[in-house]
Amino acid sequence: MLFKTVLAIIGSHEDAADINRATDLAGQLGAHLSLLVVDIAAPPTVGDYPVGTAWLDQRVEDLKTLHAVADLARTHCETAEIPFDIDRFYTERSFLADTIFQRALYADLVVVGPKLRAQSALINAVVDGAVFDAGRPLLLLPAGQAPVKVKTVLLAWNSRAEAGRAAREAIEILTQAESVHVTLIDPDASYTVNGGEPGADVAAFLARHGVTVVVDQLPSGGRPVEDVLKSHAGEIGADLIVMGAYGHSRLRERVFGGVTQALLEEAPVPVLIAR
């Protein structure tokens, strides 16, 4: 498989289910699993006793929790009998993205589960470090069991560089899928936008790789694009959504408006994003 090293970012308040999702995925891919257990340290308080003591006590408790989650993850990996390594980081928010960047450089795929996705500070650090800085694809796992085999893929397409990068990062998955639905929302047939036949160019590109392609041109009907994508994923029985993310890194211009942020927070199936 294309993904030989999977980096799973685990929050210090993760449950066993999220750890299991990471180990199951690594096992299915036959990949080495690097686990990074992280937490953001609370800033020091300004004041005298007992406030300062309470802050120190909180750090001690946070570190205990962090180590406990790392120990739990180690046990799961040993039980799964997969190759793995584990690191722990308890640091300020401003340093976390750089830590993730340094680790993501040596991974083919970065993975997060629903517990971490629900923590905005942590998921934003992952996006900054892994997607923007390291340029690695990010797989967002939903609650529930990820499919053992990806049969149907929804490729969200808007003829931008980010969508092209996502398609290339996922090309082996797309090749092995039974069908890939190139999905355009409110396509524009202008030459400088989606072309005279929206979706035809990317369909031809994918077909040369042996991908079985279906082009779906969908009207939004005034609905948010993320809702259209989620609905269409359900209609076609998609096992995976592949999409580009953000046009400009620090301004975070979002593909299809707010769809990236919406799918970061919640999606019915796994989502692979790249920039």
mmCIF file of C-alpha atoms in Angstrom:
data_model
loop_
_atom_site.group_PDB
_atom_site.id
_atom_site.type_symbol
_atom_site.label_atom_id
_atom_site.label_comp_id
_atom_site.label_asym_id
_atom_site.label_seq_id
_atom_site.Cartn_x
_atom_site.Cartn_y
_atom_site.Cartn_z
ATOM 1 C CA MET A 1 0.000 0.000 0.000
ATOM 2 C CA LEU A 2 0.937 3.638 -0.471
ATOM 3 C CA PHE A 3 0.782 4.403 3.256
ATOM 4 C CA LYS A 4 3.671 2.715 5.059
ATOM 5 C CA THR A 5 3.803 4.979 8.128
ATOM 6 C CA VAL A 6 0.626 6.216 9.809
ATOM 7 C CA LEU A 7 0.851 8.979 12.411
ATOM 8 C CA ALA A 8 -2.136 8.938 14.791
ATOM 9 C CA ILE A 9 -2.632 12.014 16.965
ATOM 10 C CA ILE A 10 -4.301 11.030 20.217
ATOM 11 C CA GLY A 11 -5.604 13.480 22.818
ATOM 12 C CA SER A 12 -4.987 12.869 26.485
ATOM 13 C CA HIS A 13 -8.697 12.280 27.046
ATOM 14 C CA GLU A 14 -9.140 9.730 24.263
ATOM 15 C CA ASP A 15 -11.060 6.574 24.937
ATOM 16 C CA ALA A 16 -10.068 3.063 23.919
ATOM 17 C CA ALA A 17 -12.309 3.235 20.834
ATOM 18 C CA ASP A 18 -10.195 5.926 19.165
ATOM 19 C CA ILE A 19 -6.997 4.039 19.906
ATOM 20 C CA ASN A 20 -8.566 0.899 18.441
ATOM 21 C CA ARG A 21 -9.497 2.789 15.269
ATOM 22 C CA ALA A 22 -5.864 3.787 14.783
ATOM 23 C CA THR A 23 -4.504 0.291 15.429
ATOM 24 C CA ASP A 24 -7.145 -1.313 13.185
ATOM 25 C CA LEU A 25 -6.319 1.079 10.350
ATOM 26 C CA ALA A 26 -2.587 0.456 10.640
ATOM 27 C CA GLY A 27 -3.237 -3.268 10.658
ATOM 28 C CA GLN A 28 -5.433 -3.080 7.547
ATOM 29 C CA LEU A 29 -2.773 -1.044 5.720
ATOM 30 C CA GLY A 30 0.116 -3.188 6.932
ATOM 31 C CA ALA A 31 1.709 0.056 8.120
ATOM 32 C CA HIS A 32 3.920 1.144 10.999
ATOM 33 C CA LEU A 33 1.862 3.110 13.529
ATOM 34 C CA SER A 34 3.386 6.175 15.181
ATOM 35 C CA LEU A 35 1.260 7.364 18.080
ATOM 36 C CA LEU A 36 1.579 10.917 19.360
ATOM 37 C CA VAL A 37 -0.336 11.464 22.613
ATOM 38 C CA VAL A 38 -0.763 15.194 23.189
ATOM 39 C CA ASP A 39 -2.327 17.715 25.512
ATOM 40 C CA ILE A 40 -2.244 21.491 25.681
ATOM 41 C CA ALA A 41 -0.903 22.882 28.942
ATOM 42 C CA ALA A 42 -3.039 25.466 30.687
ATOM 43 C CA PRO A 43 -1.309 28.875 30.835
ATOM 44 C CA PRO A 44 0.081 29.837 34.262
ATOM 45 C CA THR A 45 -2.155 31.934 36.445
ATOM 46 C CA VAL A 46 -1.121 35.303 37.777
ATOM 47 C CA GLY A 47 -1.520 35.552 41.499
ATOM 48 C CA ASP A 48 -0.395 34.306 44.851
ATOM 49 C CA TYR A 49 -1.129 31.139 46.781
ATOM 50 C CA PRO A 50 -3.396 29.170 46.475
ATOM 51 C CA VAL A 51 -3.935 30.007 42.779
ATOM 52 C CA GLY A 52 -0.377 29.182 41.755
ATOM 53 C CA THR A 53 -0.483 25.885 43.620
ATOM 54 C CA ALA A 54 -3.741 24.929 41.913
ATOM 55 C CA TRP A 55 -2.116 25.495 38.511
ATOM 56 C CA LEU A 56 0.827 23.260 39.419
ATOM 57 C CA ASP A 57 -1.520 20.587 40.741
ATOM 58 C CA GLN A 58 -3.463 20.707 37.464
ATOM 59 C CA ARG A 59 -0.272 20.155 35.471
ATOM 60 C CA VAL A 60 0.581 17.128 37.604
ATOM 61 C CA GLU A 61 -2.887 15.647 37.018
ATOM 62 C CA ASP A 62 -2.705 16.389 33.287
ATOM 63 C CA LEU A 63 0.631 14.600 33.016
ATOM 64 C CA LYS A 64 -0.718 11.579 34.889
ATOM 65 C CA THR A 65 -3.632 11.376 32.455
ATOM 66 C CA LEU A 66 -1.306 11.782 29.475
ATOM 67 C CA HIS A 67 0.932 8.930 30.635
ATOM 68 C CA ALA A 68 -2.081 6.720 31.366
ATOM 69 C CA VAL A 69 -3.421 7.165 27.819
ATOM 70 C CA ALA A 70 0.039 6.431 26.374
ATOM 71 C CA ASP A 71 0.241 3.252 28.454
ATOM 72 C CA LEU A 72 -3.227 2.228 27.257
ATOM 73 C CA ALA A 73 -2.210 2.847 23.647
ATOM 74 C CA ARG A 74 0.937 0.769 24.098
ATOM 75 C CA THR A 75 -1.128 -2.125 25.424
ATOM 76 C CA HIS A 76 -3.517 -1.945 22.452
ATOM 77 C CA CYS A 77 -0.640 -1.898 19.960
ATOM 78 C CA GLU A 78 1.051 -4.864 21.619
ATOM 79 C CA THR A 79 -2.236 -6.781 21.601
ATOM 80 C CA ALA A 80 -2.755 -5.946 17.916
ATOM 81 C CA GLU A 81 0.798 -7.137 17.217
ATOM 82 C CA ILE A 82 1.602 -4.244 14.882
ATOM 83 C CA PRO A 83 4.886 -2.314 14.591
ATOM 84 C CA PHE A 84 4.575 0.943 16.524
ATOM 85 C CA ASP A 85 6.243 3.724 18.469
ATOM 86 C CA ILE A 86 4.763 6.166 20.994
ATOM 87 C CA ASP A 87 5.662 9.700 22.060
ATOM 88 C CA ARG A 88 3.989 11.997 24.604
ATOM 89 C CA PHE A 89 3.894 15.798 24.492
ATOM 90 C CA TYR A 90 2.421 18.178 27.044
ATOM 91 C CA THR A 91 3.047 21.660 25.756
ATOM 92 C CA GLU A 92 1.647 25.134 25.123
ATOM 93 C CA ARG A 93 -0.653 25.644 22.140
ATOM 94 C CA SER A 94 1.935 27.741 20.284
ATOM 95 C CA PHE A 95 4.424 24.843 20.245
ATOM 96 C CA LEU A 96 2.058 21.969 19.491
ATOM 97 C CA ALA A 97 1.671 22.594 15.759
ATOM 98 C CA ASP A 98 5.457 22.581 15.321
ATOM 99 C CA THR A 99 5.716 19.303 17.250
ATOM 100 C CA ILE A 100 3.122 17.731 14.969
ATOM 101 C CA PHE A 101 4.894 19.164 11.916
ATOM 102 C CA GLN A 102 8.183 17.545 12.931
ATOM 103 C CA ARG A 103 6.529 14.136 13.337
ATOM 104 C CA ALA A 104 4.327 14.408 10.232
ATOM 105 C CA LEU A 105 7.401 14.879 8.037
ATOM 106 C CA TYR A 106 8.149 11.186 8.544
ATOM 107 C CA ALA A 107 4.633 9.875 7.964
ATOM 108 C CA ASP A 108 2.638 9.089 4.833
ATOM 109 C CA LEU A 109 -0.720 9.693 6.478
ATOM 110 C CA VAL A 110 -1.926 11.525 9.594
ATOM 111 C CA VAL A 111 -5.028 10.194 11.365
ATOM 112 C CA VAL A 112 -7.349 11.662 14.005
ATOM 113 C CA GLY A 113 -10.473 10.227 15.607
ATOM 114 C CA PRO A 114 -13.760 11.861 16.662
ATOM 115 C CA LYS A 115 -12.614 12.593 20.232
ATOM 116 C CA LEU A 116 -9.746 14.803 19.091
ATOM 117 C CA ARG A 117 -11.839 16.378 16.322
ATOM 118 C CA ALA A 118 -14.226 17.635 19.007
ATOM 119 C CA GLN A 119 -11.421 19.661 20.638
ATOM 120 C CA SER A 120 -10.954 22.766 18.490
ATOM 121 C CA ALA A 121 -7.521 23.731 19.820
ATOM 122 C CA LEU A 122 -6.116 20.260 19.163
ATOM 123 C CA ILE A 123 -7.619 19.753 15.705
ATOM 124 C CA ASN A 124 -6.485 23.229 14.628
ATOM 125 C CA ALA A 125 -2.933 22.378 15.726
ATOM 126 C CA VAL A 126 -3.091 19.148 13.731
ATOM 127 C CA VAL A 127 -4.306 20.972 10.620
ATOM 128 C CA ASP A 128 -1.612 23.651 10.987
ATOM 129 C CA GLY A 129 1.237 21.220 11.602
ATOM 130 C CA ALA A 130 0.298 18.284 9.394
ATOM 131 C CA VAL A 131 -1.699 19.751 6.497
ATOM 132 C CA PHE A 132 -0.307 23.273 6.101
ATOM 133 C CA ASP A 133 3.300 22.936 7.263
ATOM 134 C CA ALA A 134 4.180 19.302 6.487
ATOM 135 C CA GLY A 135 1.845 18.954 3.505
ATOM 136 C CA ARG A 136 0.609 15.537 4.581
ATOM 137 C CA PRO A 137 -2.857 14.100 3.911
ATOM 138 C CA LEU A 138 -5.121 13.972 6.953
ATOM 139 C CA LEU A 139 -7.657 11.184 7.484
ATOM 140 C CA LEU A 140 -10.602 12.105 9.693
ATOM 141 C CA LEU A 141 -12.178 9.027 11.242
ATOM 142 C CA PRO A 142 -15.819 9.211 12.362
ATOM 143 C CA ALA A 143 -17.451 7.423 15.232
ATOM 144 C CA GLY A 144 -18.121 3.789 14.483
ATOM 145 C CA GLN A 145 -16.108 1.178 12.643
ATOM 146 C CA ALA A 146 -14.145 2.234 9.562
ATOM 147 C CA PRO A 147 -14.728 -0.025 6.540
ATOM 148 C CA VAL A 148 -12.228 -2.830 6.019
ATOM 149 C CA LYS A 149 -12.286 -2.226 2.260
ATOM 150 C CA VAL A 150 -13.077 1.053 0.529
ATOM 151 C CA LYS A 151 -15.467 0.202 -2.307
ATOM 152 C CA THR A 152 -17.106 3.527 -3.129
ATOM 153 C CA VAL A 153 -15.361 6.918 -2.933
ATOM 154 C CA LEU A 154 -16.786 10.413 -3.241
ATOM 155 C CA LEU A 155 -14.120 12.738 -4.676
ATOM 156 C CA ALA A 156 -15.227 16.333 -4.071
ATOM 157 C CA TRP A 157 -14.014 18.280 -7.089
ATOM 158 C CA ASN A 158 -13.811 22.006 -7.858
ATOM 159 C CA SER A 159 -10.897 22.154 -10.329
ATOM 160 C CA ARG A 160 -8.512 23.707 -7.824
ATOM 161 C CA ALA A 161 -4.976 22.722 -6.865
ATOM 162 C CA GLU A 162 -6.045 21.416 -3.462
ATOM 163 C CA ALA A 163 -8.555 19.007 -4.996
ATOM 164 C CA GLY A 164 -5.894 17.793 -7.432
ATOM 165 C CA ARG A 165 -3.447 17.205 -4.602
ATOM 166 C CA ALA A 166 -6.051 15.220 -2.673
ATOM 167 C CA ALA A 167 -6.762 13.045 -5.713
ATOM 168 C CA ARG A 168 -3.057 12.314 -6.204
ATOM 169 C CA GLU A 169 -2.511 11.511 -2.507
ATOM 170 C CA ALA A 170 -5.408 9.047 -2.637
ATOM 171 C CA ILE A 171 -4.690 7.600 -6.096
ATOM 172 C CA GLU A 172 -3.950 4.079 -4.830
ATOM 173 C CA ILE A 173 -7.174 4.041 -2.830
ATOM 174 C CA LEU A 174 -9.101 5.345 -5.849
ATOM 175 C CA THR A 175 -7.537 2.706 -8.094
ATOM 176 C CA GLN A 176 -8.560 -0.120 -5.783
ATOM 177 C CA ALA A 177 -12.107 1.168 -5.220
ATOM 178 C CA GLU A 178 -14.995 -0.294 -7.208
ATOM 179 C CA SER A 179 -16.262 3.178 -8.135
ATOM 180 C CA VAL A 180 -15.199 6.787 -7.648
ATOM 181 C CA HIS A 181 -17.839 9.503 -7.899
ATOM 182 C CA VAL A 182 -16.257 12.788 -8.994
ATOM 183 C CA THR A 183 -18.742 15.187 -7.465
ATOM 184 C CA LEU A 184 -19.141 18.813 -8.527
ATOM 185 C CA ILE A 185 -21.569 21.145 -6.774
ATOM 186 C CA ASP A 186 -23.088 23.895 -8.960
ATOM 187 C CA PRO A 187 -20.380 23.389 -11.619
ATOM 188 C CA ASP A 188 -19.363 26.317 -13.824
ATOM 189 C CA ALA A 189 -18.700 25.379 -17.457
ATOM 190 C CA SER A 190 -16.483 28.435 -18.013
ATOM 191 C CA TYR A 191 -13.055 27.632 -19.441
ATOM 192 C CA THR A 192 -11.305 29.215 -16.435
ATOM 193 C CA VAL A 193 -13.443 27.409 -13.862
ATOM 194 C CA ASN A 194 -14.600 23.793 -14.410
ATOM 195 C CA GLY A 195 -14.229 23.629 -18.211
ATOM 196 C CA GLY A 196 -16.699 23.009 -21.017
ATOM 197 C CA GLU A 197 -17.667 19.617 -19.608
ATOM 198 C CA PRO A 198 -17.173 19.889 -15.825
ATOM 199 C CA GLY A 199 -15.474 16.820 -14.407
ATOM 200 C CA ALA A 200 -14.428 15.365 -17.749
ATOM 201 C CA ASP A 201 -10.733 16.253 -17.442
ATOM 202 C CA VAL A 202 -10.248 14.754 -13.981
ATOM 203 C CA ALA A 203 -12.304 11.716 -15.006
ATOM 204 C CA ALA A 204 -9.952 11.110 -17.943
ATOM 205 C CA PHE A 205 -6.906 11.571 -15.701
ATOM 206 C CA LEU A 206 -8.206 9.039 -13.185
ATOM 207 C CA ALA A 207 -9.299 6.583 -15.879
ATOM 208 C CA ARG A 208 -5.713 6.440 -17.157
ATOM 209 C CA HIS A 209 -4.783 5.109 -13.716
ATOM 210 C CA GLY A 210 -7.426 2.403 -14.035
ATOM 211 C CA VAL A 211 -9.998 4.146 -11.818
ATOM 212 C CA THR A 212 -13.678 3.422 -12.461
ATOM 213 C CA VAL A 213 -15.135 6.945 -12.580
ATOM 214 C CA VAL A 214 -18.644 8.369 -12.398
ATOM 215 C CA VAL A 215 -19.099 12.145 -12.750
ATOM 216 C CA ASP A 216 -21.907 13.600 -10.639
ATOM 217 C CA GLN A 217 -22.896 17.221 -11.307
ATOM 218 C CA LEU A 218 -25.187 18.293 -8.478
ATOM 219 C CA PRO A 219 -27.151 21.489 -7.817
ATOM 220 C CA SER A 220 -26.963 22.839 -4.302
ATOM 221 C CA GLY A 221 -30.508 24.168 -4.407
ATOM 222 C CA GLY A 222 -29.473 26.804 -1.903
ATOM 223 C CA ARG A 223 -28.311 24.222 0.636
ATOM 224 C CA PRO A 224 -24.849 24.398 2.241
ATOM 225 C CA VAL A 225 -22.430 22.461 0.079
ATOM 226 C CA GLU A 226 -21.281 20.331 3.014
ATOM 227 C CA ASP A 227 -24.879 19.152 3.444
ATOM 228 C CA VAL A 228 -25.085 18.237 -0.252
ATOM 229 C CA LEU A 229 -21.847 16.247 -0.007
ATOM 230 C CA LYS A 230 -22.950 14.415 3.129
ATOM 231 C CA SER A 231 -26.321 13.605 1.583
ATOM 232 C CA HIS A 232 -24.758 12.394 -1.654
ATOM 233 C CA ALA A 233 -22.252 10.272 0.263
ATOM 234 C CA GLY A 234 -25.210 8.507 1.858
ATOM 235 C CA GLU A 235 -27.045 8.106 -1.447
ATOM 236 C CA ILE A 236 -24.126 6.402 -3.199
ATOM 237 C CA GLY A 237 -23.051 4.418 -0.134
ATOM 238 C CA ALA A 238 -19.627 6.093 -0.004
ATOM 239 C CA ASP A 239 -17.037 4.525 2.283
ATOM 240 C CA LEU A 240 -14.719 7.543 1.989
ATOM 241 C CA ILE A 241 -14.808 11.220 1.021
ATOM 242 C CA VAL A 242 -11.662 12.664 -0.587
ATOM 243 C CA MET A 243 -11.328 16.430 -0.839
ATOM 244 C CA GLY A 244 -8.924 19.342 -0.986
ATOM 245 C CA ALA A 245 -8.704 21.698 1.959
ATOM 246 C CA TYR A 246 -8.160 25.450 2.218
ATOM 247 C CA GLY A 247 -6.938 27.705 -0.553
ATOM 248 C CA HIS A 248 -4.659 30.076 1.371
ATOM 249 C CA SER A 249 -2.914 28.651 4.426
ATOM 250 C CA ARG A 250 -3.044 31.372 7.038
ATOM 251 C CA LEU A 251 -6.219 33.033 5.808
ATOM 252 C CA ARG A 252 -7.781 29.565 5.538
ATOM 253 C CA GLU A 253 -9.856 30.243 2.479
ATOM 254 C CA ARG A 254 -12.064 27.166 2.530
ATOM 255 C CA VAL A 255 -12.860 24.921 -0.374
ATOM 256 C CA PHE A 256 -16.575 25.112 -1.180
ATOM 257 C CA GLY A 257 -17.003 27.858 1.450
ATOM 258 C CA GLY A 258 -17.176 26.326 4.927
ATOM 259 C CA VAL A 259 -17.225 22.692 3.877
ATOM 260 C CA THR A 260 -13.720 21.884 5.138
ATOM 261 C CA GLN A 261 -14.466 23.141 8.631
ATOM 262 C CA ALA A 262 -17.852 21.430 8.656
ATOM 263 C CA LEU A 263 -16.344 18.061 7.733
ATOM 264 C CA LEU A 264 -13.515 18.551 10.228
ATOM 265 C CA GLU A 265 -16.156 18.731 12.924
ATOM 266 C CA GLU A 266 -18.463 15.983 11.730
ATOM 267 C CA ALA A 267 -18.812 13.586 8.806
ATOM 268 C CA PRO A 268 -20.764 10.354 8.327
ATOM 269 C CA VAL A 269 -17.803 8.497 6.783
ATOM 270 C CA PRO A 270 -14.006 8.827 6.882
ATOM 271 C CA VAL A 271 -12.710 11.956 5.117
ATOM 272 C CA LEU A 272 -9.266 12.277 3.527
ATOM 273 C CA ILE A 273 -8.182 15.891 3.086
ATOM 274 C CA ALA A 274 -5.031 17.311 1.537
ATOM 275 C CA ARG A 275 -3.709 20.708 0.527
#
